[in-house]
PDB file of C-alpha atoms and ligand atoms in Angstrom:
ATOM      1  CA  UNK A  26       3.663  17.148 -21.108  1.00  0.00           C
ATOM      2  CA  UNK A  27       6.483  14.659 -21.635  1.00  0.00           C
ATOM      3  CA  UNK A  28       8.993  17.153 -20.254  1.00  0.00           C
ATOM      4  CA  UNK A  29       6.834  17.510 -17.155  1.00  0.00           C
ATOM      5  CA  UNK A  30       7.077  13.750 -16.648  1.00  0.00           C
ATOM      6  CA  UNK A  31      10.841  13.865 -17.109  1.00  0.00           C
ATOM      7  CA  UNK A  32      11.093  16.659 -14.545  1.00  0.00           C
ATOM      8  CA  UNK A  33       9.141  14.677 -11.948  1.00  0.00           C
ATOM      9  CA  UNK A  34      11.084  11.495 -12.644  1.00  0.00           C
ATOM     10  CA  UNK A  35      14.475  13.216 -12.400  1.00  0.00           C
ATOM     11  CA  UNK A  36      13.455  14.775  -9.126  1.00  0.00           C
ATOM     12  CA  UNK A  37      12.369  11.448  -7.717  1.00  0.00           C
ATOM     13  CA  UNK A  38      15.550   9.691  -8.779  1.00  0.00           C
ATOM     14  CA  UNK A  39      17.580  12.477  -7.232  1.00  0.00           C
ATOM     15  CA  UNK A  40      15.763  12.343  -3.911  1.00  0.00           C
ATOM     16  CA  UNK A  41      16.703   8.680  -3.451  1.00  0.00           C
ATOM     17  CA  UNK A  42      20.233   9.797  -2.570  1.00  0.00           C
ATOM     18  CA  UNK A  43      19.291  12.692  -0.310  1.00  0.00           C
ATOM     19  CA  UNK A  44      19.201  12.927   3.447  1.00  0.00           C
ATOM     20  CA  UNK A  45      15.634  12.900   4.830  1.00  0.00           C
ATOM     21  CA  UNK A  46      15.753  16.680   5.403  1.00  0.00           C
ATOM     22  CA  UNK A  47      16.975  17.449   1.890  1.00  0.00           C
ATOM     23  CA  UNK A  48      14.410  15.128   0.386  1.00  0.00           C
ATOM     24  CA  UNK A  49      11.584  16.796   2.295  1.00  0.00           C
ATOM     25  CA  UNK A  50      12.570  20.232   1.026  1.00  0.00           C
ATOM     26  CA  UNK A  51      12.815  19.027  -2.553  1.00  0.00           C
ATOM     27  CA  UNK A  52       9.557  17.141  -2.509  1.00  0.00           C
ATOM     28  CA  UNK A  53       7.742  20.109  -0.997  1.00  0.00           C
ATOM     29  CA  UNK A  54       9.111  22.454  -3.617  1.00  0.00           C
ATOM     30  CA  UNK A  55       8.955  20.322  -6.715  1.00  0.00           C
ATOM     31  CA  UNK A  56       6.922  17.165  -6.465  1.00  0.00           C
ATOM     32  CA  UNK A  57       3.470  18.053  -7.566  1.00  0.00           C
ATOM     33  CA  UNK A  58       1.212  17.306 -10.489  1.00  0.00           C
ATOM     34  CA  UNK A  59       0.423  20.726 -12.022  1.00  0.00           C
ATOM     35  CA  UNK A  60      -3.080  21.816 -13.042  1.00  0.00           C
ATOM     36  CA  UNK A  61      -4.262  20.004 -16.152  1.00  0.00           C
ATOM     37  CA  UNK A  62      -1.997  16.957 -15.669  1.00  0.00           C
ATOM     38  CA  UNK A  63      -3.438  14.203 -17.853  1.00  0.00           C
ATOM     39  CA  UNK A  64      -4.064  10.587 -16.962  1.00  0.00           C
ATOM     40  CA  UNK A  65      -1.263   9.643 -19.392  1.00  0.00           C
ATOM     41  CA  UNK A  66       1.295  11.789 -17.593  1.00  0.00           C
ATOM     42  CA  UNK A  67       0.178  10.390 -14.233  1.00  0.00           C
ATOM     43  CA  UNK A  68       0.658   6.847 -15.541  1.00  0.00           C
ATOM     44  CA  UNK A  69       4.078   7.625 -17.051  1.00  0.00           C
ATOM     45  CA  UNK A  70       5.233   9.321 -13.857  1.00  0.00           C
ATOM     46  CA  UNK A  71       4.351   6.355 -11.661  1.00  0.00           C
ATOM     47  CA  UNK A  72       5.824   3.903 -14.157  1.00  0.00           C
ATOM     48  CA  UNK A  73       9.193   5.625 -13.709  1.00  0.00           C
ATOM     49  CA  UNK A  74       8.697   6.242  -9.996  1.00  0.00           C
ATOM     50  CA  UNK A  75       7.619   2.687  -9.106  1.00  0.00           C
ATOM     51  CA  UNK A  76      11.109   1.189  -8.492  1.00  0.00           C
ATOM     52  CA  UNK A  77      11.979   3.883  -5.932  1.00  0.00           C
ATOM     53  CA  UNK A  78       8.500   4.943  -4.769  1.00  0.00           C
ATOM     54  CA  UNK A  79       8.701   3.556  -1.244  1.00  0.00           C
ATOM     55  CA  UNK A  80      12.190   4.973  -0.520  1.00  0.00           C
ATOM     56  CA  UNK A  81      11.513   8.387  -2.032  1.00  0.00           C
ATOM     57  CA  UNK A  82       8.049   9.040  -0.625  1.00  0.00           C
ATOM     58  CA  UNK A  83       9.605  10.353   2.603  1.00  0.00           C
ATOM     59  CA  UNK A  84       7.517  13.116   4.133  1.00  0.00           C
ATOM     60  CA  UNK A  85       4.268  11.422   3.065  1.00  0.00           C
ATOM     61  CA  UNK A  86       2.281   9.835   5.893  1.00  0.00           C
ATOM     62  CA  UNK A  87      -1.094   9.335   4.165  1.00  0.00           C
ATOM     63  CA  UNK A  88      -0.814   5.543   4.152  1.00  0.00           C
ATOM     64  CA  UNK A  89      -0.229   5.506   7.919  1.00  0.00           C
ATOM     65  CA  UNK A  90      -3.063   7.943   8.586  1.00  0.00           C
ATOM     66  CA  UNK A  91      -5.331   5.788   6.412  1.00  0.00           C
ATOM     67  CA  UNK A  92      -4.325   2.557   8.151  1.00  0.00           C
ATOM     68  CA  UNK A  93      -4.784   4.231  11.562  1.00  0.00           C
ATOM     69  CA  UNK A  94      -8.264   5.384  10.610  1.00  0.00           C
ATOM     70  CA  UNK A  95      -9.332   1.965   9.331  1.00  0.00           C
ATOM     71  CA  UNK A  96      -7.897   0.279  12.426  1.00  0.00           C
ATOM     72  CA  UNK A  97      -9.672   2.684  14.774  1.00  0.00           C
ATOM     73  CA  UNK A  98     -13.009   1.945  13.081  1.00  0.00           C
ATOM     74  CA  UNK A  99     -12.797  -1.854  13.058  1.00  0.00           C
ATOM     75  CA  UNK A 100     -12.683  -3.844  16.330  1.00  0.00           C
ATOM     76  CA  UNK A 101      -9.756  -6.241  16.561  1.00  0.00           C
ATOM     77  CA  UNK A 102     -11.895  -9.395  16.540  1.00  0.00           C
ATOM     78  CA  UNK A 103     -13.492  -8.429  13.209  1.00  0.00           C
ATOM     79  CA  UNK A 104     -10.347  -7.555  11.284  1.00  0.00           C
ATOM     80  CA  UNK A 105      -9.614 -11.036   9.966  1.00  0.00           C
ATOM     81  CA  UNK A 106     -13.070 -11.450   8.430  1.00  0.00           C
ATOM     82  CA  UNK A 107     -13.835  -8.070   6.850  1.00  0.00           C
ATOM     83  CA  UNK A 108     -13.135  -7.486   3.161  1.00  0.00           C
ATOM     84  CA  UNK A 109     -11.047  -4.388   2.532  1.00  0.00           C
ATOM     85  CA  UNK A 110     -10.424  -2.673  -0.813  1.00  0.00           C
ATOM     86  CA  UNK A 111      -7.315  -0.496  -0.983  1.00  0.00           C
ATOM     87  CA  UNK A 112      -8.001   2.013  -3.796  1.00  0.00           C
ATOM     88  CA  UNK A 113      -5.081   3.720  -5.568  1.00  0.00           C
ATOM     89  CA  UNK A 114      -3.039   1.152  -3.720  1.00  0.00           C
ATOM     90  CA  UNK A 115       0.300   2.145  -5.268  1.00  0.00           C
ATOM     91  CA  UNK A 116       3.161  -0.012  -4.016  1.00  0.00           C
ATOM     92  CA  UNK A 117       1.015  -1.493  -1.251  1.00  0.00           C
ATOM     93  CA  UNK A 118       1.990   0.598   1.778  1.00  0.00           C
ATOM     94  CA  UNK A 119      -1.580   0.708   3.161  1.00  0.00           C
ATOM     95  CA  UNK A 120      -2.049  -3.042   2.751  1.00  0.00           C
ATOM     96  CA  UNK A 121       1.207  -3.813   4.534  1.00  0.00           C
ATOM     97  CA  UNK A 122       0.114  -1.655   7.465  1.00  0.00           C
ATOM     98  CA  UNK A 123      -3.343  -3.214   7.607  1.00  0.00           C
ATOM     99  CA  UNK A 124      -1.933  -6.713   7.380  1.00  0.00           C
ATOM    100  CA  UNK A 125       0.362  -6.051  10.335  1.00  0.00           C
ATOM    101  CA  UNK A 126      -2.721  -4.963  12.314  1.00  0.00           C
ATOM    102  CA  UNK A 127      -4.736  -8.126  11.782  1.00  0.00           C
ATOM    103  CA  UNK A 128      -6.559  -7.596   8.466  1.00  0.00           C
ATOM    104  CA  UNK A 129      -6.494 -10.716   6.280  1.00  0.00           C
ATOM    105  CA  UNK A 130      -8.827 -10.093   3.336  1.00  0.00           C
ATOM    106  CA  UNK A 131      -7.268  -7.162   1.503  1.00  0.00           C
ATOM    107  CA  UNK A 132      -7.738  -6.493  -2.216  1.00  0.00           C
ATOM    108  CA  UNK A 133      -6.125  -3.740  -4.276  1.00  0.00           C
ATOM    109  CA  UNK A 134      -7.196  -1.435  -7.084  1.00  0.00           C
ATOM    110  CA  UNK A 135      -4.303   0.234  -8.879  1.00  0.00           C
ATOM    111  CA  UNK A 136      -4.111   1.339 -12.548  1.00  0.00           C
ATOM    112  CA  UNK A 137      -0.362   1.375 -12.967  1.00  0.00           C
ATOM    113  CA  UNK A 138       1.272  -1.914 -13.979  1.00  0.00           C
ATOM    114  CA  UNK A 139       4.674  -1.097 -12.494  1.00  0.00           C
ATOM    115  CA  UNK A 140       3.231  -0.016  -9.155  1.00  0.00           C
ATOM    116  CA  UNK A 141       1.143  -3.184  -9.224  1.00  0.00           C
ATOM    117  CA  UNK A 142       4.288  -5.299  -9.662  1.00  0.00           C
ATOM    118  CA  UNK A 143       5.744  -3.786  -6.504  1.00  0.00           C
ATOM    119  CA  UNK A 144       2.450  -4.173  -4.683  1.00  0.00           C
ATOM    120  CA  UNK A 145       2.429  -7.881  -5.543  1.00  0.00           C
ATOM    121  CA  UNK A 146       5.758  -8.377  -3.784  1.00  0.00           C
ATOM    122  CA  UNK A 147       4.143  -7.408  -0.466  1.00  0.00           C
ATOM    123  CA  UNK A 148       2.185 -10.668  -0.516  1.00  0.00           C
ATOM    124  CA  UNK A 149      -0.649  -9.151   1.521  1.00  0.00           C
ATOM    125  CA  UNK A 150      -3.256  -8.670  -1.224  1.00  0.00           C
ATOM    126  CA  UNK A 151      -5.661 -11.313  -2.525  1.00  0.00           C
ATOM    127  CA  UNK A 152      -7.390  -9.856  -5.599  1.00  0.00           C
ATOM    128  CA  UNK A 153      -5.696  -7.173  -7.639  1.00  0.00           C
ATOM    129  CA  UNK A 154      -7.644  -4.984 -10.038  1.00  0.00           C
ATOM    130  CA  UNK A 155      -5.523  -3.209 -12.646  1.00  0.00           C
ATOM    131  CA  UNK A 156      -8.090  -0.486 -12.986  1.00  0.00           C
ATOM    132  CA  UNK A 157      -8.818   3.244 -12.802  1.00  0.00           C
ATOM    133  CA  UNK A 158     -11.472   4.614 -10.525  1.00  0.00           C
ATOM    134  CA  UNK A 159     -13.716   7.154 -12.172  1.00  0.00           C
ATOM    135  CA  UNK A 160     -14.695   5.282 -15.338  1.00  0.00           C
ATOM    136  CA  UNK A 161     -16.974   2.768 -13.662  1.00  0.00           C
ATOM    137  CA  UNK A 162     -14.255   0.357 -12.407  1.00  0.00           C
ATOM    138  CA  UNK A 163     -16.199  -2.403 -14.114  1.00  0.00           C
ATOM    139  CA  UNK A 164     -13.925  -5.289 -13.105  1.00  0.00           C
ATOM    140  CA  UNK A 165     -14.771  -4.691  -9.436  1.00  0.00           C
ATOM    141  CA  UNK A 166     -18.015  -6.323  -8.235  1.00  0.00           C
ATOM    142  CA  UNK A 167     -20.776  -4.269  -6.623  1.00  0.00           C
ATOM    143  CA  UNK A 168     -21.519  -4.327  -2.861  1.00  0.00           C
ATOM    144  CA  UNK A 169     -18.378  -6.373  -2.253  1.00  0.00           C
ATOM    145  CA  UNK A 170     -16.356  -4.584   0.444  1.00  0.00           C
ATOM    146  CA  UNK A 171     -16.848  -3.871   4.134  1.00  0.00           C
ATOM    147  CA  UNK A 172     -14.188  -1.164   4.117  1.00  0.00           C
ATOM    148  CA  UNK A 173     -12.823   0.892   1.239  1.00  0.00           C
ATOM    149  CA  UNK A 174      -9.674   2.863   1.989  1.00  0.00           C
ATOM    150  CA  UNK A 175      -8.230   5.422  -0.400  1.00  0.00           C
ATOM    151  CA  UNK A 176      -5.026   7.100   0.804  1.00  0.00           C
ATOM    152  CA  UNK A 177      -3.192   9.511  -1.462  1.00  0.00           C
ATOM    153  CA  UNK A 178      -5.372   8.804  -4.496  1.00  0.00           C
ATOM    154  CA  UNK A 179      -7.106  12.171  -4.640  1.00  0.00           C
ATOM    155  CA  UNK A 180      -4.806  14.648  -6.367  1.00  0.00           C
ATOM    156  CA  UNK A 181      -4.454  16.430  -9.688  1.00  0.00           C
ATOM    157  CA  UNK A 182      -5.003  14.038 -12.618  1.00  0.00           C
ATOM    158  CA  UNK A 183      -5.684  11.064 -10.313  1.00  0.00           C
ATOM    159  CA  UNK A 184      -9.150   9.948  -9.103  1.00  0.00           C
ATOM    160  CA  UNK A 185     -11.806  12.346 -10.390  1.00  0.00           C
ATOM    161  CA  UNK A 186     -14.534  13.537  -7.984  1.00  0.00           C
ATOM    162  CA  UNK A 187     -17.044  11.331  -9.778  1.00  0.00           C
ATOM    163  CA  UNK A 188     -14.889   8.336  -8.801  1.00  0.00           C
ATOM    164  CA  UNK A 189     -16.699   8.566  -5.441  1.00  0.00           C
ATOM    165  CA  UNK A 190     -19.683   6.954  -7.181  1.00  0.00           C
ATOM    166  CA  UNK A 191     -17.540   3.928  -8.059  1.00  0.00           C
ATOM    167  CA  UNK A 192     -16.394   3.755  -4.426  1.00  0.00           C
ATOM    168  CA  UNK A 193     -20.000   3.691  -3.221  1.00  0.00           C
ATOM    169  CA  UNK A 194     -20.997   1.050  -5.767  1.00  0.00           C
ATOM    170  CA  UNK A 195     -18.322  -1.456  -4.750  1.00  0.00           C
ATOM    171  CA  UNK A 196     -18.830  -0.988  -0.986  1.00  0.00           C
ATOM    172  CA  UNK A 197     -21.467  -3.055   0.839  1.00  0.00           C
ATOM    173  CA  UNK A 198     -24.439  -1.269   2.361  1.00  0.00           C
ATOM    174  CA  UNK A 199     -23.314  -0.581   5.926  1.00  0.00           C
ATOM    175  CA  UNK A 200     -19.663  -0.574   4.819  1.00  0.00           C
ATOM    176  CA  UNK A 201     -17.204   2.262   5.389  1.00  0.00           C
ATOM    177  CA  UNK A 202     -15.451   4.496   2.874  1.00  0.00           C
ATOM    178  CA  UNK A 203     -12.360   6.271   4.191  1.00  0.00           C
ATOM    179  CA  UNK A 204     -10.624   8.846   1.997  1.00  0.00           C
ATOM    180  CA  UNK A 205      -7.366  10.443   3.104  1.00  0.00           C
ATOM    181  CA  UNK A 206      -5.995  13.333   1.068  1.00  0.00           C
ATOM    182  CA  UNK A 207      -3.975  16.506   1.199  1.00  0.00           C
ATOM    183  CA  UNK A 208      -6.380  19.163   2.473  1.00  0.00           C
ATOM    184  CA  UNK A 209      -5.008  21.858   0.211  1.00  0.00           C
ATOM    185  CA  UNK A 210      -6.135  19.925  -2.886  1.00  0.00           C
ATOM    186  CA  UNK A 211      -9.727  20.841  -1.948  1.00  0.00           C
ATOM    187  CA  UNK A 212      -9.042  24.384  -3.107  1.00  0.00           C
ATOM    188  CA  UNK A 213      -6.125  23.848  -5.517  1.00  0.00           C
ATOM    189  CA  UNK A 214      -7.456  21.064  -7.760  1.00  0.00           C
ATOM    190  CA  UNK A 215     -10.244  22.392  -9.965  1.00  0.00           C
ATOM    191  CA  UNK A 216     -12.215  19.133  -9.910  1.00  0.00           C
ATOM    192  CA  UNK A 217     -12.131  19.011  -6.093  1.00  0.00           C
ATOM    193  CA  UNK A 218     -13.314  22.565  -5.424  1.00  0.00           C
ATOM    194  CA  UNK A 219     -16.840  21.210  -5.245  1.00  0.00           C
ATOM    195  CA  UNK A 220     -15.857  17.862  -3.698  1.00  0.00           C
ATOM    196  CA  UNK A 221     -17.298  18.476  -0.242  1.00  0.00           C
ATOM    197  CA  UNK A 222     -20.595  19.777  -1.684  1.00  0.00           C
ATOM    198  CA  UNK A 223     -20.700  16.805  -4.026  1.00  0.00           C
ATOM    199  CA  UNK A 224     -20.203  14.452  -1.077  1.00  0.00           C
ATOM    200  CA  UNK A 225     -23.044  16.219   0.746  1.00  0.00           C
ATOM    201  CA  UNK A 226     -25.284  15.894  -2.317  1.00  0.00           C
ATOM    202  CA  UNK A 227     -24.651  12.139  -2.397  1.00  0.00           C
ATOM    203  CA  UNK A 228     -25.753  12.053   1.243  1.00  0.00           C
ATOM    204  CA  UNK A 229     -28.920  14.002   0.410  1.00  0.00           C
ATOM    205  CA  UNK A 230     -29.658  11.444  -2.306  1.00  0.00           C
ATOM    206  CA  UNK A 231     -29.379   8.676   0.293  1.00  0.00           C
ATOM    207  CA  UNK A 232     -26.245   6.944  -1.032  1.00  0.00           C
ATOM    208  CA  UNK A 233     -24.133   7.347   2.082  1.00  0.00           C
ATOM    209  CA  UNK A 234     -23.981   9.106   5.457  1.00  0.00           C
ATOM    210  CA  UNK A 235     -21.145  11.111   6.963  1.00  0.00           C
ATOM    211  CA  UNK A 236     -19.485   9.484   9.969  1.00  0.00           C
ATOM    212  CA  UNK A 237     -16.701  12.029  10.485  1.00  0.00           C
ATOM    213  CA  UNK A 238     -14.594  14.542   8.600  1.00  0.00           C
ATOM    214  CA  UNK A 239     -11.419  15.645  10.339  1.00  0.00           C
ATOM    215  CA  UNK A 240      -8.265  17.580   9.646  1.00  0.00           C
ATOM    216  CA  UNK A 241      -5.023  15.865  10.598  1.00  0.00           C
ATOM    217  CA  UNK A 242      -1.505  17.354  10.778  1.00  0.00           C
ATOM    218  CA  UNK A 243       1.605  16.276   8.838  1.00  0.00           C
ATOM    219  CA  UNK A 244      -0.022  14.524   5.914  1.00  0.00           C
ATOM    220  CA  UNK A 245       2.747  15.521   3.571  1.00  0.00           C
ATOM    221  CA  UNK A 246       5.866  17.419   4.572  1.00  0.00           C
ATOM    222  CA  UNK A 247       3.963  19.540   7.071  1.00  0.00           C
ATOM    223  CA  UNK A 248       0.736  20.014   5.074  1.00  0.00           C
ATOM    224  CA  UNK A 249      -2.521  19.106   6.782  1.00  0.00           C
ATOM    225  CA  UNK A 250      -4.470  16.115   5.576  1.00  0.00           C
ATOM    226  CA  UNK A 251      -8.204  15.584   5.648  1.00  0.00           C
ATOM    227  CA  UNK A 252      -9.908  12.281   6.383  1.00  0.00           C
ATOM    228  CA  UNK A 253     -13.441  11.692   5.148  1.00  0.00           C
ATOM    229  CA  UNK A 254     -15.268   8.743   6.682  1.00  0.00           C
ATOM    230  CA  UNK A 255     -18.691   7.828   5.289  1.00  0.00           C
ATOM    231  CA  UNK A 256     -20.998   4.849   5.763  1.00  0.00           C
ATOM    232  CA  UNK A 257     -22.698   3.491   2.662  1.00  0.00           C
ATOM    233  CA  UNK A 258     -26.501   3.172   2.938  1.00  0.00           C
TER     234      UNK A 258
HETATM  235  C1  SAM B 321       0.489   8.904  -4.250  1.00  0.00           C
HETATM  236  S1  SAM B 321       0.170   7.252  -4.805  1.00  0.00           S
HETATM  237  C2  SAM B 321      -0.563   6.594  -3.322  1.00  0.00           C
HETATM  238  C3  SAM B 321      -0.295   5.126  -3.177  1.00  0.00           C
HETATM  239  C4  SAM B 321      -0.696   4.499  -1.852  1.00  0.00           C
HETATM  240  N1  SAM B 321      -2.134   4.572  -1.620  1.00  0.00           N
HETATM  241  C5  SAM B 321       0.049   5.105  -0.703  1.00  0.00           C
HETATM  242  O1  SAM B 321      -0.603   5.663   0.195  1.00  0.00           O
HETATM  243  O2  SAM B 321       1.290   4.983  -0.684  1.00  0.00           O
HETATM  244  C6  SAM B 321      -1.240   7.472  -5.874  1.00  0.00           C
HETATM  245  C7  SAM B 321      -1.633   6.217  -6.655  1.00  0.00           C
HETATM  246  O3  SAM B 321      -2.887   6.495  -7.314  1.00  0.00           O
HETATM  247  C8  SAM B 321      -2.897   5.799  -8.537  1.00  0.00           C
HETATM  248  N2  SAM B 321      -3.940   6.394  -9.393  1.00  0.00           N
HETATM  249  C9  SAM B 321      -3.847   7.425 -10.266  1.00  0.00           C
HETATM  250  N3  SAM B 321      -5.026   7.660 -10.873  1.00  0.00           N
HETATM  251  C10 SAM B 321      -5.910   6.760 -10.360  1.00  0.00           C
HETATM  252  C11 SAM B 321      -7.295   6.484 -10.595  1.00  0.00           C
HETATM  253  N4  SAM B 321      -8.034   7.207 -11.458  1.00  0.00           N
HETATM  254  N5  SAM B 321      -7.869   5.467  -9.920  1.00  0.00           N
HETATM  255  C12 SAM B 321      -7.150   4.731  -9.033  1.00  0.00           C
HETATM  256  N6  SAM B 321      -5.841   4.945  -8.764  1.00  0.00           N
HETATM  257  C13 SAM B 321      -5.230   5.950  -9.413  1.00  0.00           C
HETATM  258  C14 SAM B 321      -1.472   5.968  -9.049  1.00  0.00           C
HETATM  259  O4  SAM B 321      -1.163   5.024 -10.055  1.00  0.00           O
HETATM  260  C15 SAM B 321      -0.666   5.830  -7.764  1.00  0.00           C
HETATM  261  O5  SAM B 321      -0.220   4.511  -7.571  1.00  0.00           O
END
């Protein structure tokens, strides 16, 4: 597994010096977390990636799609007063976007210390939870957020499907949960093959209600994304 981390890290370092076109080709071909990637490898990969994450994530638009979706769902006059939780916040790209669009109360959940250090330099987040989603996220209070946004956090070895339960717990009744992910992960990542049915089952149990599910183009180097928007009940 360590060699897998090294491979990803080397690739990422290399892409920092590439033209945008070259970088896109390389990321499409090589940057992926293979089936069975452990939490430890995910953490190690981001620890090494953190210093160059923003520059080398070219071809990834999930943070913009997520910020667009949140913005389209929240009227301008409410943005300053609603509490937003950015889950799998990484280096803070979603928060920076939301801040520039009038959101003032933005908190972050991110398990990787190095990514968190970069996130802190954005200056747009209030509370920061150094925490995984999927194990209960116990440091995050219940019913606390009006909007939960998760962009790019659903992929192999990252947030498990059962992490949705943590998302619902920390969101206020009436609040929105917006999940943006690469659509192909729904059939490539074992844990997500039943994700849509699982989401439906949570609706049948009365935890949340679907607002919209839509496919969007160009999530990552030409791959479609999917945006799930649910309202917590
Ligand atoms: C591809 S980055 C996305 C970062 C940011 N949301 C963006 O759009 O640029 C994925 C992030 O998910 C975090 N992550 C991995 N496993 C996680 C988990 N179980 N719960 C929360 N975040 C996780 C990683 O540390 C990493 O920072």
